[in-house]
Every structure is written in structure tokens, then in C-alpha cells.
Short mmCIF file of C-alpha atoms in Angstrom, two decimals:
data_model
loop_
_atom_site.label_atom_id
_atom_site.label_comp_id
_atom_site.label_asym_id
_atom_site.label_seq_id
_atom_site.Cartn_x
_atom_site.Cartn_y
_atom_site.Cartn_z
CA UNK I 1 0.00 0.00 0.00
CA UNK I 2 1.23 3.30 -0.82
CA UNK I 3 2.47 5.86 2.14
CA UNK I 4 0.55 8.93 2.57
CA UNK I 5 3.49 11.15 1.75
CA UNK I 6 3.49 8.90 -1.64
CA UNK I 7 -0.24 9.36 -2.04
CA UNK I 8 0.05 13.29 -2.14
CA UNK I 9 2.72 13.46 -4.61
CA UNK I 10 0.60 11.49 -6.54
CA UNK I 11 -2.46 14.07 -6.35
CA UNK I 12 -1.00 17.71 -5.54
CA UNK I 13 -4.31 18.91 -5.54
CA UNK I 14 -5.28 16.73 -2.57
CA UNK I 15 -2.51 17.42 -1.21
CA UNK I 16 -2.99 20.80 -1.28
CA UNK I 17 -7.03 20.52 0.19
CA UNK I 18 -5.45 18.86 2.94
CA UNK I 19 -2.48 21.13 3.56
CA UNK I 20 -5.13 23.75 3.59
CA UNK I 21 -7.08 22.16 6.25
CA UNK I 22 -3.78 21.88 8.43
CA UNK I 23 -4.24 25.79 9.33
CA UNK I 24 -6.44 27.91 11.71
CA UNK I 25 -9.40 29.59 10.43
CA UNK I 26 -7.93 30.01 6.72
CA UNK I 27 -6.85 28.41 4.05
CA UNK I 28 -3.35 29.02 3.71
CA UNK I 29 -1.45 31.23 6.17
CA UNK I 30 -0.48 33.68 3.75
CA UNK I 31 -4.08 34.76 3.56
CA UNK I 32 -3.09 36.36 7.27
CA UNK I 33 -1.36 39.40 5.16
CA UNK I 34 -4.77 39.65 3.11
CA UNK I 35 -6.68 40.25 6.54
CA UNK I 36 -3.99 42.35 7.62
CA UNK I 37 -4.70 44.76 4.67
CA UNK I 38 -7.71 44.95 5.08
CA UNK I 39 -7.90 45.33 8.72
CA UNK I 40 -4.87 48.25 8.57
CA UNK I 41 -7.85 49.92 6.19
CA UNK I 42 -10.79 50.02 7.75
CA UNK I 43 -9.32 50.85 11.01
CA UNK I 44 -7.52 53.89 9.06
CA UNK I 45 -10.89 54.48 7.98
CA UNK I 46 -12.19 54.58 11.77
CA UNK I 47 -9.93 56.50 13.00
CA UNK I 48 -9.98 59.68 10.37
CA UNK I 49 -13.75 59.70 10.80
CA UNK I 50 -13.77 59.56 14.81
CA UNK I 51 -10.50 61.07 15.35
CA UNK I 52 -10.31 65.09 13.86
CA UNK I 53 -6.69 64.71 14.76
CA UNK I 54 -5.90 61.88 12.13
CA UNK I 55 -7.75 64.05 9.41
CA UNK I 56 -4.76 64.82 7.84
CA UNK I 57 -3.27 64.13 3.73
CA UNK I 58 -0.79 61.50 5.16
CA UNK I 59 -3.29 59.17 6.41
CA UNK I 60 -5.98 60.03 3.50
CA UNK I 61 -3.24 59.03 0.85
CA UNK I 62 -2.49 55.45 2.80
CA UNK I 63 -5.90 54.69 3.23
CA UNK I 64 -6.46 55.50 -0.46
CA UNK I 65 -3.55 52.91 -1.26
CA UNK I 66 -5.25 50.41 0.96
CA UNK I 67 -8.44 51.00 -0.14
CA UNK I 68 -6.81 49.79 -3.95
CA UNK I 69 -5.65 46.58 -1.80
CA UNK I 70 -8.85 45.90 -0.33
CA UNK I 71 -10.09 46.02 -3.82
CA UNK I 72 -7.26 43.61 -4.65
CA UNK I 73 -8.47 41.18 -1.85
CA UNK I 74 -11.60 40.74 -3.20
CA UNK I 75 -10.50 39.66 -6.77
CA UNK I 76 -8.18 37.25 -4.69
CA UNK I 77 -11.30 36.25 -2.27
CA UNK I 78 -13.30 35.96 -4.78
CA UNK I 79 -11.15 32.86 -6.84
CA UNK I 80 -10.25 31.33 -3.92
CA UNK I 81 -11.92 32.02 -0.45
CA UNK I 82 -9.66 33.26 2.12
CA UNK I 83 -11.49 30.92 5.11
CA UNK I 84 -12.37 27.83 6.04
CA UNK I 85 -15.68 28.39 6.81
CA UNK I 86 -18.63 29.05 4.02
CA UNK I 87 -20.21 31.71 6.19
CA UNK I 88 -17.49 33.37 7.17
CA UNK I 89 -16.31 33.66 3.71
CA UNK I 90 -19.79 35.47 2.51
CA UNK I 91 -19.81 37.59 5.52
CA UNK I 92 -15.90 38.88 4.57
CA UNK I 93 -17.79 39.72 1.07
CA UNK I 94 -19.87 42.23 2.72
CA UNK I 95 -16.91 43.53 5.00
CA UNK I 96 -14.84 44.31 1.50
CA UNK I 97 -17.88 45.79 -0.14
CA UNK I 98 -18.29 48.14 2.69
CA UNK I 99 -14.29 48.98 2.21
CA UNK I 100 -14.47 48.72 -1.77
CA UNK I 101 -18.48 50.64 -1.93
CA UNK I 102 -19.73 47.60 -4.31
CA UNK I 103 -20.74 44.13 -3.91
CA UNK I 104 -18.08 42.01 -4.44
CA UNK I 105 -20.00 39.14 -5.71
CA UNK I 106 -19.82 41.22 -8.44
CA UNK I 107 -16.43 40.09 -9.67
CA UNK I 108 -17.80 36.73 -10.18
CA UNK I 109 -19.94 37.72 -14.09
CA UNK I 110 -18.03 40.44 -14.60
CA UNK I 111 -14.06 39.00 -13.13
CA UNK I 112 -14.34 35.31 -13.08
CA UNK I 113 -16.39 34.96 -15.73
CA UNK I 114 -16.56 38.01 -18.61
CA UNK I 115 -13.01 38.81 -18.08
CA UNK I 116 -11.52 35.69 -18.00
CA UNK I 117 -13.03 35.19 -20.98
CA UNK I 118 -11.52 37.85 -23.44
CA UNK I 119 -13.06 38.62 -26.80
CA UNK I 120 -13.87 34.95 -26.98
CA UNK I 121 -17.35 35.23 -28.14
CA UNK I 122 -17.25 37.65 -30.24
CA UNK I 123 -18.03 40.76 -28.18
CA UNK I 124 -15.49 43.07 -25.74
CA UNK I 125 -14.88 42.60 -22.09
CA UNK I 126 -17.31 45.25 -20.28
CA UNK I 127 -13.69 46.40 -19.22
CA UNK I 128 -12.06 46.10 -22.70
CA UNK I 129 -9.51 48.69 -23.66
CA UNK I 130 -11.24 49.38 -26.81
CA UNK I 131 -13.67 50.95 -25.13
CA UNK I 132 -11.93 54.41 -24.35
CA UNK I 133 -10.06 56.18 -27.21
CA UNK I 134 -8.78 59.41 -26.90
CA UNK I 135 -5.91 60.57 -28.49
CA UNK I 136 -4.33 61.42 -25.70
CA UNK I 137 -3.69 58.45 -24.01
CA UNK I 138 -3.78 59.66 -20.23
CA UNK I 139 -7.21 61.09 -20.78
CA UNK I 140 -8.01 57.12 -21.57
CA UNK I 141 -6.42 55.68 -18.05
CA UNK I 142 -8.64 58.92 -16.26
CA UNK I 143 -11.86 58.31 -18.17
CA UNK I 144 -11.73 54.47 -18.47
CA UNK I 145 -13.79 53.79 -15.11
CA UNK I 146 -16.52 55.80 -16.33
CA UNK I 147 -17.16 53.60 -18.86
CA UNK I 148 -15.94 50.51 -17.39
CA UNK I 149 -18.25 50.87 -14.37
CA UNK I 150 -21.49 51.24 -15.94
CA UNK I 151 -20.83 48.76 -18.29
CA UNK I 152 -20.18 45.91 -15.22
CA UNK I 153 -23.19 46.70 -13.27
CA UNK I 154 -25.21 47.00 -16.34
CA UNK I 155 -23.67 43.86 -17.57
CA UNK I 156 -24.24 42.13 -14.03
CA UNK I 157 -27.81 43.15 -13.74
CA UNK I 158 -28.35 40.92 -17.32
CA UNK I 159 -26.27 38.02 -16.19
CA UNK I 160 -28.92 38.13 -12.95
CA UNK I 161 -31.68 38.38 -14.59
CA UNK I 162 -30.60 35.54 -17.54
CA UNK I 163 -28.71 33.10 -14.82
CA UNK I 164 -31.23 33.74 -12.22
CA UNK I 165 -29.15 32.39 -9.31
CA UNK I 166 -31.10 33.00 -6.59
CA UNK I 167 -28.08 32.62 -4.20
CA UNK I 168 -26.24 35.20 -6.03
CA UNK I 169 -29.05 37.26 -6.07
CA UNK I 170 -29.46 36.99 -2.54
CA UNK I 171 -25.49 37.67 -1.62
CA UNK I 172 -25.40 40.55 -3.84
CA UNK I 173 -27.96 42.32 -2.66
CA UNK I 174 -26.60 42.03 1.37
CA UNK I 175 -23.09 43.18 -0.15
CA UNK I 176 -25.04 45.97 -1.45
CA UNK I 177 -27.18 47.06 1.61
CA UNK I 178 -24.37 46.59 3.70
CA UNK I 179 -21.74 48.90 1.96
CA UNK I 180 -24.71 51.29 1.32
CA UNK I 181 -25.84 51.21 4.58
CA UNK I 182 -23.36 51.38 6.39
CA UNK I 183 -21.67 54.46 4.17
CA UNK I 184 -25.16 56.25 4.95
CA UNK I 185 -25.23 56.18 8.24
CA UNK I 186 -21.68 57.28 8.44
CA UNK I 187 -23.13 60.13 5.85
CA UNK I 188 -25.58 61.20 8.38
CA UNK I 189 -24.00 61.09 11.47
CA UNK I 190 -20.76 63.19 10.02
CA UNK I 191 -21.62 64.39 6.23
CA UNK I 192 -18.33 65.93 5.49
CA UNK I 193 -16.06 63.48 7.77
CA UNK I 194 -17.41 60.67 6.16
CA UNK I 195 -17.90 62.36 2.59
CA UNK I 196 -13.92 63.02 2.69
CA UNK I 197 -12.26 60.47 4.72
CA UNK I 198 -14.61 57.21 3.91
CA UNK I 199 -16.51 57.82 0.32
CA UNK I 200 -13.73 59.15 -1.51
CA UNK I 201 -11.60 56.49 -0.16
CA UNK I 202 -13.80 53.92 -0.97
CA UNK I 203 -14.13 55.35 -4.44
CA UNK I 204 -10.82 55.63 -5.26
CA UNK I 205 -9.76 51.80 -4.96
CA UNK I 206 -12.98 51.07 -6.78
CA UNK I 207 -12.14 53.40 -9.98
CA UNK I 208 -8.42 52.22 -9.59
CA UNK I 209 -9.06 48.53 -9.60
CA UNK I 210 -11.01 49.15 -12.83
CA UNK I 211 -8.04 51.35 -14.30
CA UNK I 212 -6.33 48.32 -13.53
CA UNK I 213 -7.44 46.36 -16.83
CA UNK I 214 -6.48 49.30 -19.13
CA UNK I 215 -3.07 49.10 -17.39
CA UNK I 216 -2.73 45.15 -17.80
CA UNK I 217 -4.84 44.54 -21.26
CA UNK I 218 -3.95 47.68 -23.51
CA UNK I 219 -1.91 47.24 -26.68
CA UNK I 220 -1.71 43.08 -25.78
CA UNK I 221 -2.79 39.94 -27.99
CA UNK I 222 -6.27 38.87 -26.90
CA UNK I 223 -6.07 35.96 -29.11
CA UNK I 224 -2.58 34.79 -28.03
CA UNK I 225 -2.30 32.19 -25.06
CA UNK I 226 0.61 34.10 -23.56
CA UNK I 227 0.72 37.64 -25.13
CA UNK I 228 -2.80 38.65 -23.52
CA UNK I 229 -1.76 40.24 -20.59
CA UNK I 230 0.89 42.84 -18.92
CA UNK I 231 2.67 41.76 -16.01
CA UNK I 232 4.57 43.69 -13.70
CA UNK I 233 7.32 41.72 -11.88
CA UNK I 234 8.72 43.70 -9.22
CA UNK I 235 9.46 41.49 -6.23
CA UNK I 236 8.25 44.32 -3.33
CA UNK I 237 5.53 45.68 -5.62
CA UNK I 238 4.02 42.01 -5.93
CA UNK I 239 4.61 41.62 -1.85
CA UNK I 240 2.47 44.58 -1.34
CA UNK I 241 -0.11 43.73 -4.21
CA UNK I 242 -0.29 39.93 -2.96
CA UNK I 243 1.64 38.64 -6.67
CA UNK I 244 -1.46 40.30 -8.85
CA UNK I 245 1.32 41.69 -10.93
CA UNK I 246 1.69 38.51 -12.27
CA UNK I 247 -1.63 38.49 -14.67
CA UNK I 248 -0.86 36.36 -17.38
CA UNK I 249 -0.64 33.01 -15.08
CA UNK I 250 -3.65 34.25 -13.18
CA UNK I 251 -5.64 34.17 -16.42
CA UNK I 252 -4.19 30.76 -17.80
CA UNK I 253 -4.50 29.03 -14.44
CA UNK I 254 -6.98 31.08 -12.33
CA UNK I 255 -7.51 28.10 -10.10
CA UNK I 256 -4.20 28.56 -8.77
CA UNK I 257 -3.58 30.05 -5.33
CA UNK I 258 -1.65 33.49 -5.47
CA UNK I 259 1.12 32.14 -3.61
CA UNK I 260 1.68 30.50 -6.72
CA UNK I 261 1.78 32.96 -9.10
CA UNK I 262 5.31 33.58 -9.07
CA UNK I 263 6.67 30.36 -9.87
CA UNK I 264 4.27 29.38 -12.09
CA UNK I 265 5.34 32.94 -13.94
CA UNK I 266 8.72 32.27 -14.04
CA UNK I 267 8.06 28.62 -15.00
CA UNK I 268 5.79 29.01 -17.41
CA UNK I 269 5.42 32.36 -19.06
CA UNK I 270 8.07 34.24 -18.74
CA UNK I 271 9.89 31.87 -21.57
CA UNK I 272 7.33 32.32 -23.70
CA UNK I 273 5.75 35.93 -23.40
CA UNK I 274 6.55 38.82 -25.45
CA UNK I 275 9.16 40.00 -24.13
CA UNK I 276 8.00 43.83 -23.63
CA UNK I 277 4.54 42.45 -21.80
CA UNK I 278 7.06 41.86 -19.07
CA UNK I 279 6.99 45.19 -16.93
CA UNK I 280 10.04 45.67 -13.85
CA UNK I 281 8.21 48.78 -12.64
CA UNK I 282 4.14 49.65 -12.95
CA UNK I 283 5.07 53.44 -11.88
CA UNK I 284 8.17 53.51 -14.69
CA UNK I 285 5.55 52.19 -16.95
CA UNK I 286 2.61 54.60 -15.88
CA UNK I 287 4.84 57.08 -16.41
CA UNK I 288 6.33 56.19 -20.17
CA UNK I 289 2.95 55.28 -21.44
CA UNK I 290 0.71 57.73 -19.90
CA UNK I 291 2.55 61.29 -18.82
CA UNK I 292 5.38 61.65 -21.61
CA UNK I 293 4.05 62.63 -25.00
CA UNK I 294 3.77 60.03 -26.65
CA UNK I 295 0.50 58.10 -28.60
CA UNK I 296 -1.12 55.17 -27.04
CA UNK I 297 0.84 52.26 -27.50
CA UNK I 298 -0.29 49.17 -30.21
CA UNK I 299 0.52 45.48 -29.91
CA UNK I 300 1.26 43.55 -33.30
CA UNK I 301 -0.28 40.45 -32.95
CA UNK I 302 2.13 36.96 -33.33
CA UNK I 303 0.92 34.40 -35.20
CA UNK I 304 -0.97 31.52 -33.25
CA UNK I 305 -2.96 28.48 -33.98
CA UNK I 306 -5.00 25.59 -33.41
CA UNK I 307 -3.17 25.25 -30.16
CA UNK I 308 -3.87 28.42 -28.88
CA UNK I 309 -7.78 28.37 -29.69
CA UNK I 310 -8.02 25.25 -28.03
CA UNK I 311 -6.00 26.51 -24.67
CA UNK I 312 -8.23 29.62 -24.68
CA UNK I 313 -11.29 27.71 -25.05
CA UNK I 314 -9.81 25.36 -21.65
CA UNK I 315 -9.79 28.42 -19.83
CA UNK I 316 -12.82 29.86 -20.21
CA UNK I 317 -14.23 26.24 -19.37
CA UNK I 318 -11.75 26.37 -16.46
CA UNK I 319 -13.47 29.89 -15.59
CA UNK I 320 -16.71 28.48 -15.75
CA UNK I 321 -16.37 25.60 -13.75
CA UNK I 322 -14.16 27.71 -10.71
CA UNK I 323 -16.93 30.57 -10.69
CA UNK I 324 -20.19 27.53 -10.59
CA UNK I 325 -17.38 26.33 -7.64
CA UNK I 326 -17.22 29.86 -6.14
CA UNK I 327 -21.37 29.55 -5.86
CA UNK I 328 -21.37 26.17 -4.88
CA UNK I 329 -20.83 26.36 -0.62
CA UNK I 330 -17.50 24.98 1.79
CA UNK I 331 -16.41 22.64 -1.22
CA UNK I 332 -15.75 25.64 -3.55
CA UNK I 333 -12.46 26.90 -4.98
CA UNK I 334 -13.54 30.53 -2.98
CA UNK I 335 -16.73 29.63 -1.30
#
């Protein structure tokens, strides 16, 4: 009879499950910097509003950065759960909604599903590129969450109504009286402490995260299995941003854990990516691309193949299958 040790080598995934089940409270005890972040936020959060003292630019500029992170968290959350527990798990939704002003059920149509999709079906991401195009290309990365944003809720509202998963239904609509609601009440015990130091916090890590798909998708190859995505490999920036630099991976294998990432980068696409779609530094690049004078940039698209359809088309099966998963209760990938 095989050993146990021999067993897991056999089956990584199980391996993995039962690694995971080794820990206290979450999955994997990096998820413990994920809390962190968002714990360091919404107690920034706290104090500005209660505290007149801590209403300063300092603290209103860190708790917009974290409020980016806690958007970050929830895509993370959102493919894999961060707990143990099912119920825990949906009540840390509404905690990051209140920190993030949105439900983040959302990310499951319009992340885990739509995006990881591409142009597969014939019609744009509702957070395509394509759909900003000014001349100017730093008038794009200002005005691209005005279009991306209404385009995702509309485009969630239809999934809802087509789907009709009453679960999700159900979960979305706490997320969204409990970010609302709490947000109002803040609004009408202090209007302009919480107007200043909680809304426009909360709204700038929502409009950033959705910058964030003009930053990683512009001028890339949706059609290519490697040269879809920017990445930006900077060891402390991918620390801080829990490895979501690394996007090309995440949208070949978004079943893995973010742990992962890095590796699996270095392993897998790094050899094989356009070189250029490799980014050391995202301010160096926000910086060429968007302040110096120069026109947006364009991607030339490599030649692919049968091989390539049929890797795209595992994906978005892959996709499918790790969002019904996400739905599905403790079992899930990120119940």
C-alpha cells in the first residue's frame, strides 16, 4: 500500500485541500497578510472619521492605497476564499464591499467569468480597452472607469436576470445594503467626515481597480495564449499587491492560489511571453505610457494556432467551472 506522503505526490491537488485544512481559520497562512490589509484599512478608515486629529493628507493618501488593496483582496477572495468556513467567507464579502463601496459578488460575471473570458465570443470585455479612445492616451487611463463601471453593473444586472441564481441574487444584494448602509449612516451622522475620509476612499480603490485592466490589457494579444496580458514583476511591488502583478498566469491558471503565481510565472510564461509584456516597474511604466508625450501604445499580434484556440477555449471552461465552484458552498475553490 502506498504511504501517505506517496499518495500526495501522486495528487498535488489533494494534497494541497489537505495542507489547507492543516491551518487555523484560513486556508493558507499567507491569507493572514490579506486580513492584515484589510484590517490596517478600515481601522484607518475609523480613525480619520472619529479622530479630527488623524484628518490629515498623510493618512488620506495610505488609506487610499489600501483601499486599492482591499479592492485587490476581493479579486483574490473571490477565486479562492480566504477561510475555512462558508459563512465566514460570505460575511468577509460584505466587509470588502463596505471597504471597496460595491458588492463584491460582483467580480464573479463580470471578473471570473466576462473577463476571463476575453473577446472569446465575439463581443469586448465590459472592461475592454477598446472601449476608451482618446488621443491622448492619459485622458483614456482617467476616463476608463466611467465607462468601465457602468458597463459591469449593467452587464451584471443581465447576467442576474438571464442566470437567475437565486443565491447570487441573494449575496449581492446584502453586499449591497451593507456597503450602502453602512456608508449612509456614516453620511448622516458626520456628512463631510465621512464624505472626505470614507466615500472618496472607498471610491478611489474602486475606480483604480477598474483602471487596472487598461493598465494590464492595452496594446496586448487577446487571441494569443501568452501575449494577452501585462505583467509587472517587481518582487516588493508584488509583496504589497499579494503577486497580482503577475496576470498572465492568473488568467491561464486562475484556479491557482496566489502564492503561486510567481513560480508558475517564471516557470511558465516568462519563456514564452513577449518579451516587452514583461513590466520591472508599474510606476516607470505609468509614467512612459501615460505622462510623456507620446501616442497610445499598439501590440502587433504573433501568429498563433489551433493550439492556442483550443488553450483559450480550456480556460474559459476552467473559468466556468471555478466561478459555478465559487457559488457552490464549503467545497468551492472561494466559497
Amino acid at each position: 500500500m502506498a504511504s501517505q506522503g506517496e499518495a500526495a505526490g501522486a495528487n498535488p491537488a489533494a494534497h494541497g485541500r489537505e495542507r489547507e485544512h492543516q491551518t487555523w481559520l484560513v486556508r493558507h497562512p499567507a491569507e493572514w497578510r490579506q486580513v492584515g490589509i484589510v484590517g490596517a484599512y478600515l481601522g484607518l478608515l475609523g480613525l480619520m472619521y472619529f479622530v479630527p486629529a488623524w484628518r490629515h493628507p498623510l493618512p488620506f493618501a495610505l488609506a487610499c492605497l489600501l483601499s486599492f488593496l482591499n479592492a485587490v483582496v476581493i479579486h483574490n477572495h473571490m477565486h479562492r476564499g480566504i477561510f475555512h468556513s462558508h459563512r465566514l467567507n460570505l460575511i468577509w464579502r460584505g466587509v470588502l464591499s463596505f471597504g471597496a463601496l460595491y458588492p463584491a459578488s460582483a467580480n464573479v460575471p463580470a471578473h471570473n467569468l466576462v473577463h476571463h473570458h476575453f473577446a472569446d465570443d465575439g463581443q469586448p470585455d465590459w472592461a475592454d480597452p477598446s472601449h476608451v479612445a482618446f488621443r491622448w492616451h492619459l485622458l483614456n487611463l482617467i476616463h476608463f472607469p466611467n465607462i468601465a463601471g457602468p458597463n459591469t453593473f449593467a452587464g451584471v444586472g443581465r447576467w442576474a436576470q438571464v442566470t437567475k441564481q437565486q443565491g447570487f441574487v441573494r449575496q449581492y444584494t446584502t453586499e449591497l445594503a451593507v456597503a450602502f448602509g453602512l456608508t449612509g449612516a456614516a453620511l448622516l451622522h458626520d456628512f463631510w467626515g465621512a464624505l472626505l475620509f470614507i466615500v472618496l476612499p472607498q471610491l478611489y480603490g474602486a475606480r483604480c481597480i477598474l483602471r487596472i485592466n487598461l493598465i494590464q490589457h492595452d496594446a496586448t494579444d487577446p487571441s494569443s495564449e501568452y501575449d494577452h496580458s501585462r505583467n509587472f514583476v517587481g518582487r516588493w511591488f508584488n509583496w504589497i499587491m499579494c503577486n497580482n502583478g503577475y496576470h498572465t498566469i492568473h488568467h491561464n491558471r486562475a484556479g491557482l492560489h496566489w502564492t503561486e503565481l510567481a513560480e508558475a510565472h517564471r516557470r511558465e510564461v516568462a519563456p514564452r511571453i513577449e518579451p516587452r509584456l514583461d513590466e520591472p516597474s508599474m510606476v516607470l511604466y505609468l509614467l512612459r505610457t501615460f505622462l510623456l508625450p507620446r501616442r497610445r501604445p499598439v501590440m502587433r499580434a504573433r501568429a498563433g494556432g489551433e493550439a492556442e484556440q483550443s488553450a483559450r477555449a480550456e480556460r474559459r471552461a476552467a473559468a466556468e467551472q471555478q466561478a459555478a465552484r465559487e457559488q457552490s458552498g464549503p467545497e468551492g475553490a472561494a466559497t
